[in-house]
mmCIF file of C-alpha atoms in Angstrom:
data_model
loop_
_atom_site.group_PDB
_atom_site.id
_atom_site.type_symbol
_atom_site.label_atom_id
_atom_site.label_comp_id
_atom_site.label_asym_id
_atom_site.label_seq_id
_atom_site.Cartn_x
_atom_site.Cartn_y
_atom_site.Cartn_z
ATOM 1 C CA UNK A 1 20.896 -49.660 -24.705
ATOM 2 C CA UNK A 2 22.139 -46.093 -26.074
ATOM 3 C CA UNK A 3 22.217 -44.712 -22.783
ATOM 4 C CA UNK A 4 24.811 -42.643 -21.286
ATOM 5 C CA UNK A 5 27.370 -39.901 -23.146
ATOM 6 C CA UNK A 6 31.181 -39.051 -22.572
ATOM 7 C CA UNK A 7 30.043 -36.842 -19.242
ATOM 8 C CA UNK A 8 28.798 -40.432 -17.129
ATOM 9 C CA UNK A 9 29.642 -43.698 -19.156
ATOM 10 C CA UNK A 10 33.356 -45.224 -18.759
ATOM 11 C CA UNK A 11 33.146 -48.164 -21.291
ATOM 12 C CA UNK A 12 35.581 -51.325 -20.961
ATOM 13 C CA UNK A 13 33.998 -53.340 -23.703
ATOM 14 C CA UNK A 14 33.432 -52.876 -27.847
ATOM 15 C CA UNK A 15 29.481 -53.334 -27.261
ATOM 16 C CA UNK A 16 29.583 -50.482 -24.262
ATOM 17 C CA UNK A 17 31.665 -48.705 -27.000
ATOM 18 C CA UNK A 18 28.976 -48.988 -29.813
ATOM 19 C CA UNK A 19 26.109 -48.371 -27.373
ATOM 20 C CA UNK A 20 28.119 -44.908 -26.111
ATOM 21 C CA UNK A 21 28.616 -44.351 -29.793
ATOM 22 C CA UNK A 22 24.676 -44.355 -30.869
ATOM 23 C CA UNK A 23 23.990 -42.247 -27.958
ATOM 24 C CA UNK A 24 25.502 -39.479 -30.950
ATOM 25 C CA UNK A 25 23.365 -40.795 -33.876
ATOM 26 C CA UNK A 26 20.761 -37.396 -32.820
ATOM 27 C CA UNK A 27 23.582 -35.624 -32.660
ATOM 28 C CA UNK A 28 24.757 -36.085 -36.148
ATOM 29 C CA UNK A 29 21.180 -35.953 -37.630
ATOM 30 C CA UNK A 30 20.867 -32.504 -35.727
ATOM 31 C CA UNK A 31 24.352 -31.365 -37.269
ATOM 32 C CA UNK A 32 22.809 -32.922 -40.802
ATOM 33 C CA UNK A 33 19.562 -31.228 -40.969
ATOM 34 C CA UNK A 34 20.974 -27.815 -40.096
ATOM 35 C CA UNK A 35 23.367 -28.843 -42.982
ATOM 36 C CA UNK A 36 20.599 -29.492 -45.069
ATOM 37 C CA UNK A 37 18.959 -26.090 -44.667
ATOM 38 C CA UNK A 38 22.750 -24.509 -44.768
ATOM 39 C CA UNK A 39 23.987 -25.704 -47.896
ATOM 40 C CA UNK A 40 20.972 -25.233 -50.878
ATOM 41 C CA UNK A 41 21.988 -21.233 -49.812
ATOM 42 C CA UNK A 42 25.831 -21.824 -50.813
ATOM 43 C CA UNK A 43 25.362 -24.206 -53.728
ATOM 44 C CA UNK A 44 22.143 -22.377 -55.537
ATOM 45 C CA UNK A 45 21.569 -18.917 -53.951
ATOM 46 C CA UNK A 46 25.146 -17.457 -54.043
ATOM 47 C CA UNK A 47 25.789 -18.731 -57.492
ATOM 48 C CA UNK A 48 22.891 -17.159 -58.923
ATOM 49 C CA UNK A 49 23.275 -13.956 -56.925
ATOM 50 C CA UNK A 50 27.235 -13.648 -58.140
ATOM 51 C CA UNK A 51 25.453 -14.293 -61.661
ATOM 52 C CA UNK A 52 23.645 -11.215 -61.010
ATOM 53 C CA UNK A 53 26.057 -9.326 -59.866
ATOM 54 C CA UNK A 54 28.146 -9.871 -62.927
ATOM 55 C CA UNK A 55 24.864 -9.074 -64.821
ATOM 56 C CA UNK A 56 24.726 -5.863 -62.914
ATOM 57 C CA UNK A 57 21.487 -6.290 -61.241
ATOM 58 C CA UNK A 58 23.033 -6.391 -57.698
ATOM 59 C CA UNK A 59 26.281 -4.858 -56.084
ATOM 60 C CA UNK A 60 29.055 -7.226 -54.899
ATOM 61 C CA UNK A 61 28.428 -5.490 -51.524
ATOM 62 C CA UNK A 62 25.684 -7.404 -50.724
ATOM 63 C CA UNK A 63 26.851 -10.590 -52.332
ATOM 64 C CA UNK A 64 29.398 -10.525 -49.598
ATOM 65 C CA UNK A 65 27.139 -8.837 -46.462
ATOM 66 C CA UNK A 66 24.900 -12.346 -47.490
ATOM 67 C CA UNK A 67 27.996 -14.884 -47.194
ATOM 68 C CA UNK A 68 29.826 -12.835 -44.513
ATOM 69 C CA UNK A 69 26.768 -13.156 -41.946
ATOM 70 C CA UNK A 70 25.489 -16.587 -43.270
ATOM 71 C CA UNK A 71 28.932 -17.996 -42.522
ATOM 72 C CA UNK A 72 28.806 -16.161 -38.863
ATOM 73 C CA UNK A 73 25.566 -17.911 -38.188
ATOM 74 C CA UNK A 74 26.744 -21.197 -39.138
ATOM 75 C CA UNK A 75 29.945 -20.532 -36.837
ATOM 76 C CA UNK A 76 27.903 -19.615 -33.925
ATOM 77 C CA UNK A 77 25.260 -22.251 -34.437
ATOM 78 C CA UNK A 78 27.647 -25.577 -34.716
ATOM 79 C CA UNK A 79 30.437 -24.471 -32.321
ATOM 80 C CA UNK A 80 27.115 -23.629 -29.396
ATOM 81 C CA UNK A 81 26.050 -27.253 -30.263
ATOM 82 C CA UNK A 82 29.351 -28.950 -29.778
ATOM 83 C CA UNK A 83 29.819 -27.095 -26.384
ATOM 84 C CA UNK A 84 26.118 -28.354 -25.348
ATOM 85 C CA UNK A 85 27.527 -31.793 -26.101
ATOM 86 C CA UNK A 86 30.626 -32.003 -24.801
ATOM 87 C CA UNK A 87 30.148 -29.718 -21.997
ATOM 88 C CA UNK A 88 29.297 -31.219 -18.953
ATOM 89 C CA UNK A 89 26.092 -29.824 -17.422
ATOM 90 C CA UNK A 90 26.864 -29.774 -13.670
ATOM 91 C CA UNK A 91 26.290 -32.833 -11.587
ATOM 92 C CA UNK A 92 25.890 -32.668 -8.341
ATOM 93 C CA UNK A 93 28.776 -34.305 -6.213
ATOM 94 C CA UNK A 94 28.466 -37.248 -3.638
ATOM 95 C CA UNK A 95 30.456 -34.079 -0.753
ATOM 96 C CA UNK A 96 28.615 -33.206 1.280
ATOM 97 C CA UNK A 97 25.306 -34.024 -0.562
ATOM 98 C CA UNK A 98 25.482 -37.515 1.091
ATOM 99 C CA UNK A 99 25.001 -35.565 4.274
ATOM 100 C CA UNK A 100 21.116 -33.708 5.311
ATOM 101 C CA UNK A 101 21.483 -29.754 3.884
ATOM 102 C CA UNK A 102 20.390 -27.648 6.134
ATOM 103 C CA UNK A 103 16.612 -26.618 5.812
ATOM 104 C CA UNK A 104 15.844 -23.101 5.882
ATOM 105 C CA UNK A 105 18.638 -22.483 8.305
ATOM 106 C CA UNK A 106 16.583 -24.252 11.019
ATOM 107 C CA UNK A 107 19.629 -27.733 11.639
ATOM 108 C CA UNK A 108 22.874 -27.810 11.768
ATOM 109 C CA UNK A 109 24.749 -29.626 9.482
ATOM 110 C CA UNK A 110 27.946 -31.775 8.099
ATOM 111 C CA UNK A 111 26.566 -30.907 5.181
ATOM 112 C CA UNK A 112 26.966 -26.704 5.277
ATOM 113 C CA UNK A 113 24.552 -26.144 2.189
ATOM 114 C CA UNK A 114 20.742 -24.767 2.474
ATOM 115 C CA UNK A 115 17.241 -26.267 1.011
ATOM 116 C CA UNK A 116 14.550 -24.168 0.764
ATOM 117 C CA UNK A 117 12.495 -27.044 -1.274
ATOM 118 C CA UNK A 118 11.320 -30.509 0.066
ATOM 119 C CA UNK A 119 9.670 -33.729 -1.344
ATOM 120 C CA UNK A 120 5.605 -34.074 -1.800
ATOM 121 C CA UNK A 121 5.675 -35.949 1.623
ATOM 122 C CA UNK A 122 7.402 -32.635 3.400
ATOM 123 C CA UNK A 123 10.650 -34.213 3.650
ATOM 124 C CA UNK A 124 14.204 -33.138 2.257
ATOM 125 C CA UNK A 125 14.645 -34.136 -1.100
ATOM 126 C CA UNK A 126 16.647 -37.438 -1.383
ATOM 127 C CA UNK A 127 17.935 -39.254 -4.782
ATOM 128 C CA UNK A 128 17.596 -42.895 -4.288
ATOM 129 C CA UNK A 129 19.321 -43.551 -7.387
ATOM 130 C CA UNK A 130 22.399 -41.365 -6.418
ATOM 131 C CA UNK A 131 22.350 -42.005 -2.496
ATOM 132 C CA UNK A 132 22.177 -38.542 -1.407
ATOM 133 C CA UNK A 133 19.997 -35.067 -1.178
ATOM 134 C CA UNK A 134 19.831 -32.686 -3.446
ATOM 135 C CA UNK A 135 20.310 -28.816 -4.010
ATOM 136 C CA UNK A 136 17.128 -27.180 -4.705
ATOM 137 C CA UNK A 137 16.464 -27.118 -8.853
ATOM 138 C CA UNK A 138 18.501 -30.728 -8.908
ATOM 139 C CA UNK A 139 17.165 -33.174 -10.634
ATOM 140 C CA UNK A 140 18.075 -36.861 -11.383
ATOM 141 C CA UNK A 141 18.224 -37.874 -14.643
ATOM 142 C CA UNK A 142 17.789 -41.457 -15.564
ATOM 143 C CA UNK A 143 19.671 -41.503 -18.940
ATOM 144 C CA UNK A 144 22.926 -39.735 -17.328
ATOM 145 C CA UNK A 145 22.250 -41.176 -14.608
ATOM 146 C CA UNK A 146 23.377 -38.492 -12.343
ATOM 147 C CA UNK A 147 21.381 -35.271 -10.281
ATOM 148 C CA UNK A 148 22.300 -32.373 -12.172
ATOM 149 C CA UNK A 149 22.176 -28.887 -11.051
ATOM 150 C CA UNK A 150 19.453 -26.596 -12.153
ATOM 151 C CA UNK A 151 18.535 -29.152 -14.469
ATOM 152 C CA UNK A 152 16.213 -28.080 -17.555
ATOM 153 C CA UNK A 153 15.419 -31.666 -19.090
ATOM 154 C CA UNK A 154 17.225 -34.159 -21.152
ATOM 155 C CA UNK A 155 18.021 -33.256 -25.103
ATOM 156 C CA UNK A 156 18.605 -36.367 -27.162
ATOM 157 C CA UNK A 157 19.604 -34.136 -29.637
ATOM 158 C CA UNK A 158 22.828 -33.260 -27.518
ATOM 159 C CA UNK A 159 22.791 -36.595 -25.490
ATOM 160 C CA UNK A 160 23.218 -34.247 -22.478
ATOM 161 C CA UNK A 161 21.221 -32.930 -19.932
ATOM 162 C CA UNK A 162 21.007 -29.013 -20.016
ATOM 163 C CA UNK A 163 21.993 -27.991 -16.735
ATOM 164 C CA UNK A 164 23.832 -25.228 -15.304
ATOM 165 C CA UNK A 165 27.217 -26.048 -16.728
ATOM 166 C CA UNK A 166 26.033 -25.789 -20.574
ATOM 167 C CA UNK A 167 22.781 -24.512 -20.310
ATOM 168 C CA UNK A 168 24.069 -20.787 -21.793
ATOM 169 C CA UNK A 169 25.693 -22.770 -24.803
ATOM 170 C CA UNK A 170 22.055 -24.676 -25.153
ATOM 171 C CA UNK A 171 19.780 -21.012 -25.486
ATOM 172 C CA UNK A 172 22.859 -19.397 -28.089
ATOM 173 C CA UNK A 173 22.512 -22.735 -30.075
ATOM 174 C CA UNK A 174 18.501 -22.601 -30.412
ATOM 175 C CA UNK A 175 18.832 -18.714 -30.537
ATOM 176 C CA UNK A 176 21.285 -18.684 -33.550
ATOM 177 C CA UNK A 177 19.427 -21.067 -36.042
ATOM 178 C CA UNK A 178 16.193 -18.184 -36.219
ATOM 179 C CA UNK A 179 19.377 -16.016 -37.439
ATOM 180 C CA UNK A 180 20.848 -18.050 -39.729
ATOM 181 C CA UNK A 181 17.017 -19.026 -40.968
ATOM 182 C CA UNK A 182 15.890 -15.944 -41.028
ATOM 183 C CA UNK A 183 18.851 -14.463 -42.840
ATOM 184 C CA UNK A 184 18.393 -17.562 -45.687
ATOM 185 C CA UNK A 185 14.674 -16.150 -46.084
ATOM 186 C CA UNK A 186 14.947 -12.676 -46.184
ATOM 187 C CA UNK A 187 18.343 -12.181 -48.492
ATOM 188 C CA UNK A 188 16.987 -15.308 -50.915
ATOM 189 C CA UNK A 189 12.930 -13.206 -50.832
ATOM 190 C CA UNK A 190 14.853 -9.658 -51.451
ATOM 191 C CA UNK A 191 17.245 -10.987 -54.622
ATOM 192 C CA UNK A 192 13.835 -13.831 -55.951
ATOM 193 C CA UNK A 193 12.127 -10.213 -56.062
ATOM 194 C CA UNK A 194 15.013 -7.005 -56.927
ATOM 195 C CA UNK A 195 17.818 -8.867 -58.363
ATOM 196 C CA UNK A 196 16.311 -12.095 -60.000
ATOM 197 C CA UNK A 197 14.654 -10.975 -62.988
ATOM 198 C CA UNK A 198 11.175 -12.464 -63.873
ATOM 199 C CA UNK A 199 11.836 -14.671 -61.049
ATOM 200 C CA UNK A 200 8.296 -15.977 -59.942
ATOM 201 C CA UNK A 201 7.055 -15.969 -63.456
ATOM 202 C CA UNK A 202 9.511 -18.201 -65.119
ATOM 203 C CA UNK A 203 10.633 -20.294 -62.287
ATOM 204 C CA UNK A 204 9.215 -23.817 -64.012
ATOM 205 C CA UNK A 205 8.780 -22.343 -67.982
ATOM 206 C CA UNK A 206 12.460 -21.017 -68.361
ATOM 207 C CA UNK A 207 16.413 -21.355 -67.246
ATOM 208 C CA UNK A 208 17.497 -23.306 -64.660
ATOM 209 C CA UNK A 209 13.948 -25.282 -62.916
ATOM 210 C CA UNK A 210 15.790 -27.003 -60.098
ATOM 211 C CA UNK A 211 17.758 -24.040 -59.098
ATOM 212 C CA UNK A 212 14.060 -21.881 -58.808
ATOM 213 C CA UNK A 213 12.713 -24.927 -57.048
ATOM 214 C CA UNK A 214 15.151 -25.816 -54.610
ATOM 215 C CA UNK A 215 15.735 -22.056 -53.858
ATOM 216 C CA UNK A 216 12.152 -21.706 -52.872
ATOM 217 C CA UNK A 217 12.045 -24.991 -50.667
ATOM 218 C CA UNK A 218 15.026 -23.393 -48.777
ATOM 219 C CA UNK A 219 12.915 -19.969 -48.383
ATOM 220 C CA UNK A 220 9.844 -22.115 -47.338
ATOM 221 C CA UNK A 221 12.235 -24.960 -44.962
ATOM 222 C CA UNK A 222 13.851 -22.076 -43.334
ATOM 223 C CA UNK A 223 11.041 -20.209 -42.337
ATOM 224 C CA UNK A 224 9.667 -23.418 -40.499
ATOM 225 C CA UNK A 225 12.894 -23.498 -38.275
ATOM 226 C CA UNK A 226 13.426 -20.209 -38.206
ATOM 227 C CA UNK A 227 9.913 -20.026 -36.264
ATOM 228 C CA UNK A 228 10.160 -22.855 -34.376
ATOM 229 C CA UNK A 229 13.689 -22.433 -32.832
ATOM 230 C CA UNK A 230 12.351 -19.020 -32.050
ATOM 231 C CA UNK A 231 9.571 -19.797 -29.624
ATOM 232 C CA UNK A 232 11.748 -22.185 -28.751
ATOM 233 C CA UNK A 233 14.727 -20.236 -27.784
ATOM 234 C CA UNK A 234 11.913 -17.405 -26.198
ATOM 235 C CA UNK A 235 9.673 -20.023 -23.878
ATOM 236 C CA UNK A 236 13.688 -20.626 -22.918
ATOM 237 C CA UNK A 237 15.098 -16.516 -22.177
ATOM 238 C CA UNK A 238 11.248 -16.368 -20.438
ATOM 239 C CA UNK A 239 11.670 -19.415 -18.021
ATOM 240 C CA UNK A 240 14.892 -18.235 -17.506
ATOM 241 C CA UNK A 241 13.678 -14.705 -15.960
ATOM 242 C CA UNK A 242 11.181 -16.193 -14.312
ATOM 243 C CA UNK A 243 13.634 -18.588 -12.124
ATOM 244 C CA UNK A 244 12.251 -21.516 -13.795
ATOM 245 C CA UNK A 245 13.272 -24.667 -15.518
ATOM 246 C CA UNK A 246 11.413 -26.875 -17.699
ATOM 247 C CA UNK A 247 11.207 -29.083 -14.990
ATOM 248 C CA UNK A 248 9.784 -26.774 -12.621
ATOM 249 C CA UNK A 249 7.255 -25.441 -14.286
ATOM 250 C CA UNK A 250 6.428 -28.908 -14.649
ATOM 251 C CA UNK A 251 6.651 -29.878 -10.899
ATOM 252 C CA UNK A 252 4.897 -26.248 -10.349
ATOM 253 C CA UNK A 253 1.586 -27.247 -12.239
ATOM 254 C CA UNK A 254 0.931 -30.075 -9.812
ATOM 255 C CA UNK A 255 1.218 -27.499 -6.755
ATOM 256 C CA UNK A 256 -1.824 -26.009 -4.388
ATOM 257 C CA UNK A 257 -2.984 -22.713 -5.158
ATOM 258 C CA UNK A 258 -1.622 -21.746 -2.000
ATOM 259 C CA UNK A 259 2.003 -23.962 -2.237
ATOM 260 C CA UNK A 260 2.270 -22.471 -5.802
ATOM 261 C CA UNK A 261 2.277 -19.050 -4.604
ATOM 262 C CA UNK A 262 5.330 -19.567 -2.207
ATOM 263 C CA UNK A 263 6.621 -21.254 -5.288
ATOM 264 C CA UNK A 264 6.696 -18.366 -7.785
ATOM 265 C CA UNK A 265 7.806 -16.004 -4.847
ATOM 266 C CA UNK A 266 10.592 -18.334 -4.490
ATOM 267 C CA UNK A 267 11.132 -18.554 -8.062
ATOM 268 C CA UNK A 268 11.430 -14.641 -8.504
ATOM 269 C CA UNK A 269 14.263 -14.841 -5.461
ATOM 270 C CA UNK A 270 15.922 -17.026 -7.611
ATOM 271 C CA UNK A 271 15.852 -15.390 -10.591
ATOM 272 C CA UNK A 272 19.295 -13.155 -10.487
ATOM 273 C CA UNK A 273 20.652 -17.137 -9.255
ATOM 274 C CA UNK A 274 19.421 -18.113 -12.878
ATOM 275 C CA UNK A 275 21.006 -15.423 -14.867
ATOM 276 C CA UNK A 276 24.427 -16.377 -13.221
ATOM 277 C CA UNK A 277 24.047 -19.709 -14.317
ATOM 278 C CA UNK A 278 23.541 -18.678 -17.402
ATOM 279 C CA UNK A 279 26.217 -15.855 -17.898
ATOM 280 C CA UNK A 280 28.563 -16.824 -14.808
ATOM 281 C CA UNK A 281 29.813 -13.198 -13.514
ATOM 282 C CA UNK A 282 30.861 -11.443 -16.246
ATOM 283 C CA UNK A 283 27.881 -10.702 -18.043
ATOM 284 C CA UNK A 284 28.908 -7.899 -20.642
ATOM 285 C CA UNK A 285 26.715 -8.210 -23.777
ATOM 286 C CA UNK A 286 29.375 -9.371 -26.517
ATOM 287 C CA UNK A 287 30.092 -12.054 -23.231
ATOM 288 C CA UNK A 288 26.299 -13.221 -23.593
ATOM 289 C CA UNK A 289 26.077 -13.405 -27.215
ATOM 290 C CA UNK A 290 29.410 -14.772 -27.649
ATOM 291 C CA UNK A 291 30.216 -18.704 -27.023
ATOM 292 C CA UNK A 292 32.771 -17.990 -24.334
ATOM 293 C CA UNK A 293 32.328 -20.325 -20.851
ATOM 294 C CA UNK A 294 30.373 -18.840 -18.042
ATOM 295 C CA UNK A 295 32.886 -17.438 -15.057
ATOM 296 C CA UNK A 296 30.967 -19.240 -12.017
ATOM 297 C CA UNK A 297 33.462 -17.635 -9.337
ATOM 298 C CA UNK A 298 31.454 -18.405 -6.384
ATOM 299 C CA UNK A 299 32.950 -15.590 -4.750
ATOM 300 C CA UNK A 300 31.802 -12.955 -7.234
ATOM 301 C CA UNK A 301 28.555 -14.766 -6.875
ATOM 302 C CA UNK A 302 24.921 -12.837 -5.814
ATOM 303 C CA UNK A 303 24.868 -12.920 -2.265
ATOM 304 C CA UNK A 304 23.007 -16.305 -0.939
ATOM 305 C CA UNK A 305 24.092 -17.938 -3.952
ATOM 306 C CA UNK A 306 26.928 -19.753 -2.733
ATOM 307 C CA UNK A 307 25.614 -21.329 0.514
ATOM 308 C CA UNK A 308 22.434 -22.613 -1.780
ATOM 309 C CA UNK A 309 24.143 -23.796 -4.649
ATOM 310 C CA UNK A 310 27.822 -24.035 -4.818
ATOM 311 C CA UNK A 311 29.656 -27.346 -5.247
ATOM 312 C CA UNK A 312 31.526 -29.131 -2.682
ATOM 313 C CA UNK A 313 32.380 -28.548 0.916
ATOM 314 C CA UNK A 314 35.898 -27.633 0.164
ATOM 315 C CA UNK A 315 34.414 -24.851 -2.057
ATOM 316 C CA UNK A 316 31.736 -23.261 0.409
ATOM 317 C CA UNK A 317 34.222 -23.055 3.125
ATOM 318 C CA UNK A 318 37.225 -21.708 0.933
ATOM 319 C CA UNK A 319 35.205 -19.268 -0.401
ATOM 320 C CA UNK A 320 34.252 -18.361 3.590
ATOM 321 C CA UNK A 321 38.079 -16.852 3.424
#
């Protein structure tokens, strides 16, 4: 079994070892195919271009603006990637969860936390798995094997659940490979048309075939990921302002007309609770774009924030100081 990743599984033996290990073979295929549409640009493209810049048909200046903001994208693309994998996406702890939240601030509680969501049957939502209730948005997930909060679903392609604690590293990761794409398609279309002489017409009849070929697989290989990761990464930004998660849309599909009002009323409350798990607090621009961790500082948090979804006991009654 290849279940588990660094975040849940403690193993003792060389076979829990192995099976922890192959948890990562997605992971390296992932990192391999984005290699695969990186590299044809470095080893053909950039060649040929400095050829024609020699040749005087284009200016160094853009020789470098094409390496300079390839290299960028490739920067910001592997380094989100690692920090979806080896960041852990939030679970929810055993205090005070093994204790009944409060519902709707209608009990009171060992447990100091309020639910605003409960089970099909009207009850509060319990894990069976994990022995205890859950915050409103968690989720259990059977590969980590854990509730996570605000849990969006489970990528085998980061063996990690995308959850509040990485999910910001998740959207920069599918939102830089359009950039990176895109970039390979549009500076490789530009110099196959202005700086590649008689391009097109001679690609198979003169000079180097496989260069001409393998240039215009990358323009055609890019522009297939460079679409997909963008409705990707956009169904993600538009969930996201919406106060969704994969998982509740999913769960909000099965709802009454009249439950699934209350539901996306709910979900629009919660929206400004989704953008600071996404950004934390500090949510300058070059903060949002840039890989840096989100500051959850549940003191700086949006009011209501804290007693729904903070962490422990000890922090929902330290930040009460």
């Amino acid at each position: 079994m290849c279940e588990g990743n660094i975040h849940t599984a403690r193993p003792r033996t060389c076979c829990g070892w192995c099976a922890l290990t192959c948890g990562y073979i997605p992971c390296v295929i992932a990192m391999t195919l984005i290699a695969a549409n990186i590299l044809p640009y470095h080893l053909f493209f950039l060649p040929l271009l400095h050829s024609a810049c020699q040749g005087g048909n284009a200016s160094f200046a853009y020789y470098y603006y094409c390496i300079v903001v390839m290299v960028l994208a490739e920067v910001m693309v592997y380094s989100n990637l690692l920090l979806a994998i080896f960041t852990c996406p939030g679970f929810v702890p055993h205090d005070p969860w093994t204790e009944a939240p409060v519902f709707q601030g209608r009990a009171v509680s060992d447990n100091p936390y309020e639910v605003f969501e409960l089970d099909r049957l009207g009850r509060l939502r319990y894990c069976s798995f994990c022995k205890q209730f859950k915050p409103d948005q968690a989720h259990h997930c059977n590969i980590c094997r854990c509730c996570v909060y605000r849990m969006d679903h489970h990528c085998p392609w980061i063996n990690n659940c995308v959850g509040r604690g990485n999910s910001k590293f998740f959207l920069l990761f599918v939102g830089y490979i359009p950039v990176g794409a895109f970039h390979i398609v549009f500076t490789s279309l530009f110099s196959c048309v202005f700086h590649f002489p008689n391009f097109f017409s001679t690609a198979l009849l003169e000079g180097d075939a496989l260069t001409n070929i393998i240039i215009f697989l990358s323009i055609l290989f890019s522009s297939i990921m460079g679409f997909c990761f963008l409705a990707f990464a956009l169904h993600f930004l538009c969930m996201a302002y919406r106060g969704q998660t994969s998982v509740s849309r999913m769960i909000a599909s099965k709802k009454q007309p009249e439950e699934l009002e209350q539901l996306r009323k709910r979900h629009a409350e919660d929206r400004i609770f989704y953008m600071f798990d996404l950004f934390g607090v500090d949510q300058r621009w070059y903060r949002m774009i840039l890989p840096f961790k989100p500051d959850h500082d549940l003191r700086r948090a949006p009011c209501g924030y804290a007693r729904r979804f903070g962490g422990s006991a000890g922090d929902y009654f330290s930040n009460l100081v």
